[in-house]
Amino acid sequence: MEIINRMEQEMQALKSAGNLRTLPPLLHESKNIIVKGKTMLNLSSNDYLGLSTNMELKERFLKDITPERFFPTSSSSRLLTGNFSIYDELEQTLAKLFGTEEALIFNSGYHANTGILPAVSDAQTLILADKLVHASLIDGIRLSSAHCIRYRHNDMGQVERLVHENHLAYREIIIVTESIFSMNGDAANLNALVKLKYQYDNVLLYVDEAHAFGVRGANGLGYAEEENCIHDIDFLVGTFGKAIASVGAFVVCKRIIKAYLVNRMRTFIFTTALPPLNIAWTLFIVEQLKEWQSQREHLKLISKELKAALILKGYKCPSISHIIPMIVGANEATILQAEALQQHGFYALPVRPPTVPAGTSRIRFSLMAALSADEINQLIQSIQ
Ligand SMILES: *Cc1c(COP(=O)(O)O)cnc(C)c1O
């Protein structure tokens, strides 16, 4: 069959180019990962606070779970019979923590980012999106009927120009960015974006805090908390699958926006809500979020050490966070470095084009607070 032939040819081409992806068989053992019998320190995890392996935490949570209180499914969309009270509890908790009117929970960050923009925009909307935003945001933009312009990464001059040139031609402009970027570990200039937004009356801000929620800010609420601009962001999205060691996502927003999304957002309406069990775990974690400041401080410390060491060794590294790219440049050299690190027992993964721009292939370290200063020092010794 034609289609099968085409698939085989494409996969063969990927394989020849060294780009074929397969699912790696992995075992997990605390902060280590075991691949083909080799135990390696996991330096590619999104478990930023190290909560997913915290046994004391799990034991405390499980103490309250009895068969009567064990709900592994919601059996429905929240608009039908799936709206267990634990959802409202989590949403109220989030809204209270952020000091916003409302919060709304989604099944994943992917659901959030592919659902919100198509719901709130139409052909009279212009979306300005940073060149490096996550694929889920790109897909959300594609699903919308808005016009979109991608601006050069963090190029505030270009954003300002684009807003100035276009604000009269559109009903509204939505600026879309991540706060901490997933490949560079650098940050958006949130305060400059906020300042720009307030110069116009039809500009809104959409900020994806997937890598910052739980990790940044005095209460772990994210980079917007740190930059003191939570209330200036119209759609502040966070996820639970990374630092929160759970699953799902949320937006904190105005009451009218939540009401609108509940009525218009297809990835919210047409899907079975997450199991109440997962929501209960998320709530359990989120309620304690502010108490993990020492983990956040430690993460900051080891991140600074690794970045400084990379720069001393001559690597470029734009990071200001726990996501630390070691930009090698050429594909082959990057893969060799990754292999060498894995030989030394460090599970770090190479990232190549098209995920990153050509000529900027890199090892992407993604640190967690469970790593010790000693382990980071051993890593630094192993880097060529
Ligand atoms: C991980 C990630 C998402 C997707 O979140 P999931 O809950 O894993 O679907 C969205 N945006 C960014 C920036 C991410 O890093």
mmCIF file of C-alpha atoms and ligand atoms in Angstrom:
data_model
loop_
_atom_site.group_PDB
_atom_site.id
_atom_site.type_symbol
_atom_site.label_atom_id
_atom_site.label_comp_id
_atom_site.label_asym_id
_atom_site.label_seq_id
_atom_site.Cartn_x
_atom_site.Cartn_y
_atom_site.Cartn_z
ATOM 1 C CA MET A 1 0.000 0.000 0.000
ATOM 2 C CA GLU A 2 1.145 3.485 -0.895
ATOM 3 C CA ILE A 3 0.861 4.881 2.586
ATOM 4 C CA ILE A 4 2.813 2.027 4.167
ATOM 5 C CA ASN A 5 5.557 2.388 1.559
ATOM 6 C CA ARG A 6 5.773 6.079 2.258
ATOM 7 C CA MET A 7 6.046 5.468 6.003
ATOM 8 C CA GLU A 8 8.781 2.894 5.488
ATOM 9 C CA GLN A 9 10.735 5.243 3.237
ATOM 10 C CA GLU A 10 10.453 8.142 5.661
ATOM 11 C CA MET A 11 11.542 6.035 8.627
ATOM 12 C CA GLN A 12 14.459 4.686 6.595
ATOM 13 C CA ALA A 13 15.482 8.247 5.739
ATOM 14 C CA LEU A 14 15.320 9.218 9.416
ATOM 15 C CA LYS A 15 17.414 6.216 10.311
ATOM 16 C CA SER A 16 20.053 7.025 7.681
ATOM 17 C CA ALA A 17 20.261 10.586 9.000
ATOM 18 C CA GLY A 18 20.670 9.275 12.548
ATOM 19 C CA ASN A 19 17.381 10.900 13.537
ATOM 20 C CA LEU A 20 15.090 7.926 14.073
ATOM 21 C CA ARG A 21 13.429 8.068 17.474
ATOM 22 C CA THR A 22 12.451 4.996 19.449
ATOM 23 C CA LEU A 23 11.037 4.603 22.939
ATOM 24 C CA PRO A 24 13.938 3.929 25.302
ATOM 25 C CA PRO A 25 13.401 1.043 27.740
ATOM 26 C CA LEU A 26 14.072 2.659 31.134
ATOM 27 C CA LEU A 27 14.010 1.647 34.752
ATOM 28 C CA HIS A 28 13.743 4.274 37.480
ATOM 29 C CA GLU A 29 15.484 4.002 40.792
ATOM 30 C CA SER A 30 15.238 7.137 42.917
ATOM 31 C CA LYS A 31 17.311 9.814 41.124
ATOM 32 C CA ASN A 32 18.948 7.256 38.865
ATOM 33 C CA ILE A 33 17.837 5.874 35.590
ATOM 34 C CA ILE A 34 18.823 2.399 34.388
ATOM 35 C CA VAL A 35 19.292 1.880 30.656
ATOM 36 C CA LYS A 36 20.342 -1.554 29.378
ATOM 37 C CA GLY A 37 21.643 -2.501 32.791
ATOM 38 C CA LYS A 38 23.677 0.695 33.247
ATOM 39 C CA THR A 39 22.772 2.919 36.188
ATOM 40 C CA MET A 40 23.099 6.648 35.514
ATOM 41 C CA LEU A 41 22.297 9.793 37.416
ATOM 42 C CA ASN A 42 19.204 11.338 35.831
ATOM 43 C CA LEU A 43 20.196 14.787 34.529
ATOM 44 C CA SER A 44 17.273 15.044 32.140
ATOM 45 C CA SER A 45 14.326 14.940 34.501
ATOM 46 C CA ASN A 46 11.557 17.522 34.897
ATOM 47 C CA ASP A 47 11.123 16.482 38.528
ATOM 48 C CA TYR A 48 12.729 19.789 39.493
ATOM 49 C CA LEU A 49 12.015 19.684 43.230
ATOM 50 C CA GLY A 50 12.737 15.960 43.480
ATOM 51 C CA LEU A 51 9.217 15.330 44.800
ATOM 52 C CA SER A 52 8.443 12.304 42.639
ATOM 53 C CA THR A 53 10.873 10.163 44.650
ATOM 54 C CA ASN A 54 10.037 11.589 48.072
ATOM 55 C CA MET A 55 8.769 8.550 50.031
ATOM 56 C CA GLU A 56 7.760 10.487 53.153
ATOM 57 C CA LEU A 57 5.479 12.620 50.996
ATOM 58 C CA LYS A 58 3.888 9.629 49.295
ATOM 59 C CA GLU A 59 3.336 7.808 52.580
ATOM 60 C CA ARG A 60 1.652 10.855 54.071
ATOM 61 C CA PHE A 61 -0.648 11.160 51.062
ATOM 62 C CA LEU A 62 -1.522 7.469 50.931
ATOM 63 C CA LYS A 63 -2.477 7.359 54.630
ATOM 64 C CA ASP A 64 -5.789 9.047 53.752
ATOM 65 C CA ILE A 65 -6.607 6.883 50.748
ATOM 66 C CA THR A 66 -9.138 4.166 51.501
ATOM 67 C CA PRO A 67 -11.096 2.165 48.888
ATOM 68 C CA GLU A 68 -14.048 4.546 49.461
ATOM 69 C CA ARG A 69 -11.798 7.551 48.807
ATOM 70 C CA PHE A 70 -9.899 6.018 45.889
ATOM 71 C CA PHE A 71 -11.212 7.536 42.643
ATOM 72 C CA PRO A 72 -9.050 6.461 39.719
ATOM 73 C CA THR A 73 -11.478 7.931 37.188
ATOM 74 C CA SER A 74 -13.858 10.848 36.831
ATOM 75 C CA SER A 75 -15.808 8.853 34.210
ATOM 76 C CA SER A 76 -16.841 12.032 32.392
ATOM 77 C CA SER A 77 -16.170 15.569 31.263
ATOM 78 C CA ARG A 78 -16.528 18.076 34.084
ATOM 79 C CA LEU A 79 -19.487 19.637 32.293
ATOM 80 C CA LEU A 80 -21.410 16.356 32.597
ATOM 81 C CA THR A 81 -20.941 14.150 35.662
ATOM 82 C CA GLY A 82 -17.169 14.471 36.134
ATOM 83 C CA ASN A 83 -17.023 17.562 38.332
ATOM 84 C CA PHE A 84 -15.902 16.127 41.666
ATOM 85 C CA SER A 85 -15.576 18.709 44.429
ATOM 86 C CA ILE A 86 -11.791 18.188 44.572
ATOM 87 C CA TYR A 87 -11.481 20.111 41.277
ATOM 88 C CA ASP A 88 -13.135 23.175 42.767
ATOM 89 C CA GLU A 89 -10.950 22.811 45.822
ATOM 90 C CA LEU A 90 -7.766 22.799 43.751
ATOM 91 C CA GLU A 91 -8.975 25.712 41.632
ATOM 92 C CA GLN A 92 -9.867 27.751 44.699
ATOM 93 C CA THR A 93 -6.496 26.956 46.228
ATOM 94 C CA LEU A 94 -4.665 28.075 43.091
ATOM 95 C CA ALA A 95 -6.709 31.259 42.753
ATOM 96 C CA LYS A 96 -6.012 32.057 46.391
ATOM 97 C CA LEU A 97 -2.279 31.394 46.099
ATOM 98 C CA PHE A 98 -1.982 33.580 42.995
ATOM 99 C CA GLY A 99 -4.450 36.164 44.259
ATOM 100 C CA THR A 100 -6.450 35.939 41.038
ATOM 101 C CA GLU A 101 -10.215 35.845 40.557
ATOM 102 C CA GLU A 102 -10.211 32.320 39.186
ATOM 103 C CA ALA A 103 -8.267 29.253 38.152
ATOM 104 C CA LEU A 104 -9.207 26.486 35.727
ATOM 105 C CA ILE A 105 -7.602 23.037 35.548
ATOM 106 C CA PHE A 106 -6.823 21.101 32.367
ATOM 107 C CA ASN A 107 -5.759 17.540 31.636
ATOM 108 C CA SER A 108 -2.263 18.581 30.558
ATOM 109 C CA GLY A 109 -0.174 21.511 29.444
ATOM 110 C CA TYR A 110 -0.730 20.278 25.926
ATOM 111 C CA HIS A 111 -4.505 20.486 26.412
ATOM 112 C CA ALA A 112 -4.145 23.983 27.896
ATOM 113 C CA ASN A 113 -1.963 25.369 25.140
ATOM 114 C CA THR A 114 -3.861 23.788 22.258
ATOM 115 C CA GLY A 115 -7.201 24.836 23.733
ATOM 116 C CA ILE A 116 -7.000 28.353 25.135
ATOM 117 C CA LEU A 117 -5.798 30.271 22.073
ATOM 118 C CA PRO A 118 -8.303 28.733 19.607
ATOM 119 C CA ALA A 119 -11.100 29.451 22.103
ATOM 120 C CA VAL A 120 -10.336 33.112 22.732
ATOM 121 C CA SER A 121 -9.163 34.264 19.308
ATOM 122 C CA ASP A 122 -10.552 34.675 15.803
ATOM 123 C CA ALA A 123 -9.546 36.255 12.484
ATOM 124 C CA GLN A 124 -9.527 39.707 14.107
ATOM 125 C CA THR A 125 -6.864 38.582 16.556
ATOM 126 C CA LEU A 126 -3.132 38.903 16.014
ATOM 127 C CA ILE A 127 -0.924 36.516 17.964
ATOM 128 C CA LEU A 128 2.715 37.510 18.462
ATOM 129 C CA ALA A 129 4.681 34.468 19.609
ATOM 130 C CA ASP A 130 8.317 34.106 20.584
ATOM 131 C CA LYS A 131 10.247 32.044 18.036
ATOM 132 C CA LEU A 132 11.115 29.477 20.742
ATOM 133 C CA VAL A 133 7.709 28.765 22.273
ATOM 134 C CA HIS A 134 6.761 25.135 22.945
ATOM 135 C CA ALA A 135 5.189 22.933 20.247
ATOM 136 C CA SER A 136 1.902 22.835 22.177
ATOM 137 C CA LEU A 137 1.589 26.611 21.780
ATOM 138 C CA ILE A 138 2.424 26.384 18.088
ATOM 139 C CA ASP A 139 -0.320 23.791 17.694
ATOM 140 C CA GLY A 140 -2.758 26.024 19.591
ATOM 141 C CA ILE A 141 -1.939 28.869 17.218
ATOM 142 C CA ARG A 142 -2.418 26.566 14.205
ATOM 143 C CA LEU A 143 -5.814 25.468 15.491
ATOM 144 C CA SER A 144 -6.928 29.066 15.897
ATOM 145 C CA SER A 145 -8.096 31.323 13.103
ATOM 146 C CA ALA A 146 -5.928 34.168 14.360
ATOM 147 C CA HIS A 147 -3.115 35.709 12.357
ATOM 148 C CA CYS A 148 0.267 34.982 13.836
ATOM 149 C CA ILE A 149 3.733 36.456 13.640
ATOM 150 C CA ARG A 150 6.677 34.770 15.353
ATOM 151 C CA TYR A 151 9.223 37.248 16.701
ATOM 152 C CA ARG A 152 12.932 36.610 17.192
ATOM 153 C CA HIS A 153 13.613 35.045 20.576
ATOM 154 C CA ASN A 154 13.261 37.679 23.309
ATOM 155 C CA ASP A 155 13.674 40.513 20.774
ATOM 156 C CA MET A 156 11.732 43.233 22.591
ATOM 157 C CA GLY A 157 12.530 45.799 19.894
ATOM 158 C CA GLN A 158 10.804 43.646 17.311
ATOM 159 C CA VAL A 159 7.790 42.956 19.567
ATOM 160 C CA GLU A 160 7.382 46.677 20.231
ATOM 161 C CA ARG A 161 7.555 47.437 16.511
ATOM 162 C CA LEU A 162 5.054 44.692 15.651
ATOM 163 C CA VAL A 163 2.569 45.880 18.265
ATOM 164 C CA HIS A 164 2.943 49.471 17.160
ATOM 165 C CA GLU A 165 2.438 48.612 13.485
ATOM 166 C CA ASN A 166 -0.525 46.280 14.005
ATOM 167 C CA HIS A 167 -2.599 47.376 16.976
ATOM 168 C CA LEU A 168 -5.057 49.391 14.892
ATOM 169 C CA ALA A 169 -5.546 46.654 12.314
ATOM 170 C CA TYR A 170 -6.681 44.016 14.806
ATOM 171 C CA ARG A 171 -9.323 43.868 17.516
ATOM 172 C CA GLU A 172 -6.701 42.558 19.914
ATOM 173 C CA ILE A 173 -3.129 41.363 20.028
ATOM 174 C CA ILE A 174 -2.094 38.434 22.224
ATOM 175 C CA ILE A 175 1.608 38.167 23.033
ATOM 176 C CA VAL A 176 2.570 34.545 23.734
ATOM 177 C CA THR A 177 5.739 33.516 25.526
ATOM 178 C CA GLU A 178 7.217 30.995 27.928
ATOM 179 C CA SER A 179 8.641 32.448 31.124
ATOM 180 C CA ILE A 180 11.649 30.123 31.423
ATOM 181 C CA PHE A 181 12.389 28.653 28.006
ATOM 182 C CA SER A 182 12.730 24.911 27.738
ATOM 183 C CA MET A 183 15.748 24.694 25.456
ATOM 184 C CA ASN A 184 17.819 27.747 26.508
ATOM 185 C CA GLY A 185 16.852 27.923 30.175
ATOM 186 C CA ASP A 186 16.772 31.690 29.715
ATOM 187 C CA ALA A 187 13.832 33.925 30.638
ATOM 188 C CA ALA A 188 11.403 36.208 28.857
ATOM 189 C CA ASN A 189 11.591 39.868 29.774
ATOM 190 C CA LEU A 190 8.212 39.806 31.506
ATOM 191 C CA ASN A 191 8.443 43.340 32.878
ATOM 192 C CA ALA A 192 9.173 44.779 29.437
ATOM 193 C CA LEU A 193 6.237 42.823 27.986
ATOM 194 C CA VAL A 194 3.964 44.100 30.753
ATOM 195 C CA LYS A 195 5.091 47.670 30.173
ATOM 196 C CA LEU A 196 4.443 47.301 26.454
ATOM 197 C CA LYS A 197 0.992 45.818 27.064
ATOM 198 C CA TYR A 198 -0.064 48.813 29.169
ATOM 199 C CA GLN A 199 0.836 51.245 26.403
ATOM 200 C CA TYR A 200 -2.130 49.907 24.418
ATOM 201 C CA ASP A 201 -5.683 49.036 25.328
ATOM 202 C CA ASN A 202 -5.981 45.919 23.188
ATOM 203 C CA VAL A 203 -2.889 43.911 24.060
ATOM 204 C CA LEU A 204 -3.043 40.765 26.217
ATOM 205 C CA LEU A 205 -0.300 38.571 27.669
ATOM 206 C CA TYR A 206 -0.173 34.770 27.626
ATOM 207 C CA VAL A 207 2.684 33.264 29.654
ATOM 208 C CA ASP A 208 3.517 29.549 29.882
ATOM 209 C CA GLU A 209 5.244 28.825 33.211
ATOM 210 C CA ALA A 210 5.676 25.059 32.667
ATOM 211 C CA HIS A 211 9.338 25.158 33.738
ATOM 212 C CA ALA A 212 8.976 27.804 36.428
ATOM 213 C CA PHE A 213 5.867 26.830 38.401
ATOM 214 C CA GLY A 214 7.062 25.239 41.638
ATOM 215 C CA VAL A 215 10.633 26.347 41.018
ATOM 216 C CA ARG A 216 10.751 30.157 41.009
ATOM 217 C CA GLY A 217 9.340 32.864 43.256
ATOM 218 C CA ALA A 218 9.187 33.223 47.046
ATOM 219 C CA ASN A 219 6.213 30.846 47.219
ATOM 220 C CA GLY A 220 7.159 28.708 44.245
ATOM 221 C CA LEU A 221 4.430 30.223 42.082
ATOM 222 C CA GLY A 222 6.761 30.837 39.166
ATOM 223 C CA TYR A 223 8.757 33.456 37.376
ATOM 224 C CA ALA A 224 5.895 35.957 37.298
ATOM 225 C CA GLU A 225 5.857 35.837 41.094
ATOM 226 C CA GLU A 226 9.585 36.520 41.148
ATOM 227 C CA GLU A 227 9.159 39.396 38.696
ATOM 228 C CA ASN A 228 6.164 40.676 40.611
ATOM 229 C CA CYS A 229 3.791 40.722 37.646
ATOM 230 C CA ILE A 230 1.260 37.931 38.246
ATOM 231 C CA HIS A 231 -1.651 40.352 37.972
ATOM 232 C CA ASP A 232 -0.439 41.836 34.708
ATOM 233 C CA ILE A 233 -0.712 38.529 32.867
ATOM 234 C CA ASP A 234 -4.062 37.683 31.287
ATOM 235 C CA PHE A 235 -3.442 33.964 30.772
ATOM 236 C CA LEU A 236 -0.899 32.592 33.234
ATOM 237 C CA VAL A 237 -0.515 28.884 32.481
ATOM 238 C CA GLY A 238 1.326 26.391 34.682
ATOM 239 C CA THR A 239 1.657 22.621 34.536
ATOM 240 C CA PHE A 240 1.646 19.896 37.199
ATOM 241 C CA GLY A 241 3.731 17.309 35.325
ATOM 242 C CA LYS A 242 7.106 18.839 36.093
ATOM 243 C CA ALA A 243 8.062 20.343 39.465
ATOM 244 C CA ILE A 244 4.699 19.367 40.985
ATOM 245 C CA ALA A 245 5.339 15.641 40.296
ATOM 246 C CA SER A 246 1.769 15.087 39.157
ATOM 247 C CA VAL A 247 -0.201 15.543 35.928
ATOM 248 C CA GLY A 248 -2.356 18.292 34.449
ATOM 249 C CA ALA A 249 -2.207 22.056 34.016
ATOM 250 C CA PHE A 250 -4.011 25.248 34.964
ATOM 251 C CA VAL A 251 -4.624 28.819 33.992
ATOM 252 C CA VAL A 252 -5.145 31.594 36.524
ATOM 253 C CA CYS A 253 -7.231 34.396 35.087
ATOM 254 C CA LYS A 254 -10.204 36.715 35.443
ATOM 255 C CA ARG A 255 -13.656 35.257 36.229
ATOM 256 C CA ILE A 256 -15.020 36.086 32.792
ATOM 257 C CA ILE A 257 -12.144 34.336 31.059
ATOM 258 C CA LYS A 258 -12.762 31.152 33.027
ATOM 259 C CA ALA A 259 -16.473 31.272 32.227
ATOM 260 C CA TYR A 260 -15.645 31.796 28.579
ATOM 261 C CA LEU A 261 -13.191 28.876 28.472
ATOM 262 C CA VAL A 262 -15.669 26.541 30.185
ATOM 263 C CA ASN A 263 -18.092 27.322 27.349
ATOM 264 C CA ARG A 264 -15.737 27.527 24.403
ATOM 265 C CA MET A 265 -12.551 25.563 24.982
ATOM 266 C CA ARG A 266 -12.743 22.262 23.120
ATOM 267 C CA THR A 267 -9.812 20.563 24.889
ATOM 268 C CA PHE A 268 -11.567 21.289 28.181
ATOM 269 C CA ILE A 269 -15.104 20.356 27.160
ATOM 270 C CA PHE A 270 -14.602 17.227 25.065
ATOM 271 C CA THR A 271 -12.406 15.117 27.301
ATOM 272 C CA THR A 272 -12.776 13.034 30.440
ATOM 273 C CA ALA A 273 -11.520 15.035 33.401
ATOM 274 C CA LEU A 274 -8.382 13.794 35.158
ATOM 275 C CA PRO A 275 -8.928 11.189 37.877
ATOM 276 C CA PRO A 276 -9.895 12.791 41.215
ATOM 277 C CA LEU A 277 -7.035 10.771 42.721
ATOM 278 C CA ASN A 278 -4.502 12.750 40.669
ATOM 279 C CA ILE A 279 -6.224 16.019 41.500
ATOM 280 C CA ALA A 280 -6.042 15.145 45.202
ATOM 281 C CA TRP A 281 -2.292 14.477 44.893
ATOM 282 C CA THR A 282 -1.792 17.749 43.014
ATOM 283 C CA LEU A 283 -3.713 19.626 45.698
ATOM 284 C CA PHE A 284 -1.661 17.901 48.411
ATOM 285 C CA ILE A 285 1.562 19.106 46.720
ATOM 286 C CA VAL A 286 0.369 22.600 45.809
ATOM 287 C CA GLU A 287 -0.729 23.243 49.396
ATOM 288 C CA GLN A 288 2.850 22.644 50.570
ATOM 289 C CA LEU A 289 4.537 24.473 47.709
ATOM 290 C CA LYS A 290 5.771 27.424 49.730
ATOM 291 C CA GLU A 291 7.550 25.117 52.168
ATOM 292 C CA TRP A 292 10.093 23.873 49.633
ATOM 293 C CA GLN A 293 12.133 27.067 49.540
ATOM 294 C CA SER A 294 15.332 25.298 50.620
ATOM 295 C CA GLN A 295 14.949 22.904 47.674
ATOM 296 C CA ARG A 296 14.511 25.903 45.380
ATOM 297 C CA GLU A 297 17.600 27.570 46.850
ATOM 298 C CA HIS A 298 19.654 24.408 46.499
ATOM 299 C CA LEU A 299 18.531 24.002 42.888
ATOM 300 C CA LYS A 300 19.580 27.585 42.216
ATOM 301 C CA LEU A 301 22.987 26.963 43.788
ATOM 302 C CA ILE A 302 23.866 23.784 41.868
ATOM 303 C CA SER A 303 22.543 25.356 38.648
ATOM 304 C CA LYS A 304 24.841 28.355 39.110
ATOM 305 C CA GLU A 305 27.792 26.039 39.747
ATOM 306 C CA LEU A 306 27.189 24.002 36.624
ATOM 307 C CA LYS A 307 26.694 27.053 34.443
ATOM 308 C CA ALA A 308 29.855 28.729 35.751
ATOM 309 C CA ALA A 309 31.842 25.545 35.118
ATOM 310 C CA LEU A 310 30.528 25.274 31.549
ATOM 311 C CA ILE A 311 31.517 28.844 30.805
ATOM 312 C CA LEU A 312 34.984 28.242 32.283
ATOM 313 C CA LYS A 313 35.313 25.284 29.932
ATOM 314 C CA GLY A 314 34.501 27.562 27.008
ATOM 315 C CA TYR A 315 30.875 26.663 26.343
ATOM 316 C CA LYS A 316 28.180 29.180 25.574
ATOM 317 C CA CYS A 317 25.292 28.940 28.030
ATOM 318 C CA PRO A 318 22.385 31.428 28.027
ATOM 319 C CA SER A 319 20.686 29.845 31.060
ATOM 320 C CA ILE A 320 19.468 31.722 34.119
ATOM 321 C CA SER A 321 17.738 28.663 35.537
ATOM 322 C CA HIS A 322 17.931 24.961 36.335
ATOM 323 C CA ILE A 323 17.689 24.150 32.616
ATOM 324 C CA ILE A 324 21.266 24.361 31.474
ATOM 325 C CA PRO A 325 22.215 23.825 27.858
ATOM 326 C CA MET A 326 25.813 23.062 27.046
ATOM 327 C CA ILE A 327 25.934 24.327 23.486
ATOM 328 C CA VAL A 328 28.475 22.297 21.547
ATOM 329 C CA GLY A 329 27.484 23.305 18.009
ATOM 330 C CA ALA A 330 28.022 20.381 15.641
ATOM 331 C CA ASN A 331 25.740 17.331 15.784
ATOM 332 C CA GLU A 332 28.450 14.672 15.872
ATOM 333 C CA ALA A 333 30.474 16.351 18.611
ATOM 334 C CA THR A 334 27.319 16.730 20.695
ATOM 335 C CA ILE A 335 26.429 13.078 20.374
ATOM 336 C CA LEU A 336 29.994 12.053 21.298
ATOM 337 C CA GLN A 337 29.839 14.257 24.403
ATOM 338 C CA ALA A 338 26.497 12.769 25.422
ATOM 339 C CA GLU A 339 27.885 9.251 24.968
ATOM 340 C CA ALA A 340 30.971 10.089 27.002
ATOM 341 C CA LEU A 341 28.843 11.488 29.829
ATOM 342 C CA GLN A 342 26.641 8.404 29.801
ATOM 343 C CA GLN A 343 29.785 6.249 29.996
ATOM 344 C CA HIS A 344 30.649 8.176 33.157
ATOM 345 C CA GLY A 345 27.203 7.466 34.597
ATOM 346 C CA PHE A 346 25.425 10.733 33.776
ATOM 347 C CA TYR A 347 22.187 10.473 31.854
ATOM 348 C CA ALA A 348 22.212 13.647 29.791
ATOM 349 C CA LEU A 349 20.605 13.850 26.391
ATOM 350 C CA PRO A 350 21.682 15.565 23.191
ATOM 351 C CA VAL A 351 19.252 17.972 21.529
ATOM 352 C CA ARG A 352 19.685 18.581 17.822
ATOM 353 C CA PRO A 353 17.976 20.428 14.988
ATOM 354 C CA PRO A 354 15.122 20.783 14.238
ATOM 355 C CA THR A 355 14.388 20.973 17.976
ATOM 356 C CA VAL A 356 17.034 23.734 18.203
ATOM 357 C CA PRO A 357 18.470 26.004 15.460
ATOM 358 C CA ALA A 358 21.119 24.508 13.148
ATOM 359 C CA GLY A 359 24.637 24.801 14.536
ATOM 360 C CA THR A 360 23.471 24.942 18.173
ATOM 361 C CA SER A 361 23.283 21.250 19.007
ATOM 362 C CA ARG A 362 23.597 20.844 22.707
ATOM 363 C CA ILE A 363 23.510 18.679 25.765
ATOM 364 C CA ARG A 364 20.518 19.753 27.784
ATOM 365 C CA PHE A 365 20.961 19.392 31.523
ATOM 366 C CA SER A 366 17.745 19.656 33.451
ATOM 367 C CA LEU A 367 18.622 19.661 37.142
ATOM 368 C CA MET A 368 16.574 18.635 40.139
ATOM 369 C CA ALA A 369 16.922 19.641 43.767
ATOM 370 C CA ALA A 370 17.534 16.007 44.723
ATOM 371 C CA LEU A 371 21.022 16.207 43.175
ATOM 372 C CA SER A 372 23.845 16.891 45.614
ATOM 373 C CA ALA A 373 26.641 19.424 45.182
ATOM 374 C CA ASP A 374 29.017 16.444 45.110
ATOM 375 C CA GLU A 375 27.195 14.848 42.231
ATOM 376 C CA ILE A 376 27.305 18.125 40.295
ATOM 377 C CA ASN A 377 31.040 18.385 40.977
ATOM 378 C CA GLN A 378 31.577 14.864 39.660
ATOM 379 C CA LEU A 379 29.585 15.808 36.581
ATOM 380 C CA ILE A 380 31.737 18.895 36.062
ATOM 381 C CA GLN A 381 34.907 16.730 36.287
ATOM 382 C CA SER A 382 33.489 14.501 33.548
ATOM 383 C CA ILE A 383 32.790 17.269 31.068
ATOM 384 C CA GLN A 384 35.459 17.685 28.405
HETATM 385 C C1 LIG B 1 6.054 20.348 29.199
HETATM 386 C C2 LIG B 1 5.541 21.573 28.570
HETATM 387 C C3 LIG B 1 4.196 21.684 28.171
HETATM 388 C C4 LIG B 1 3.279 20.503 28.137
HETATM 389 O O1 LIG B 1 2.811 20.176 29.379
HETATM 390 P P1 LIG B 1 2.245 18.698 29.614
HETATM 391 O O2 LIG B 1 1.499 18.805 30.896
HETATM 392 O O3 LIG B 1 3.432 17.799 29.664
HETATM 393 O O4 LIG B 1 1.355 18.373 28.448
HETATM 394 C C5 LIG B 1 3.747 22.901 27.729
HETATM 395 N N1 LIG B 1 4.553 23.975 27.657
HETATM 396 C C6 LIG B 1 5.871 23.884 27.970
HETATM 397 C C7 LIG B 1 6.726 25.095 27.860
HETATM 398 C C8 LIG B 1 6.390 22.689 28.444
HETATM 399 O O5 LIG B 1 7.681 22.598 28.741
#
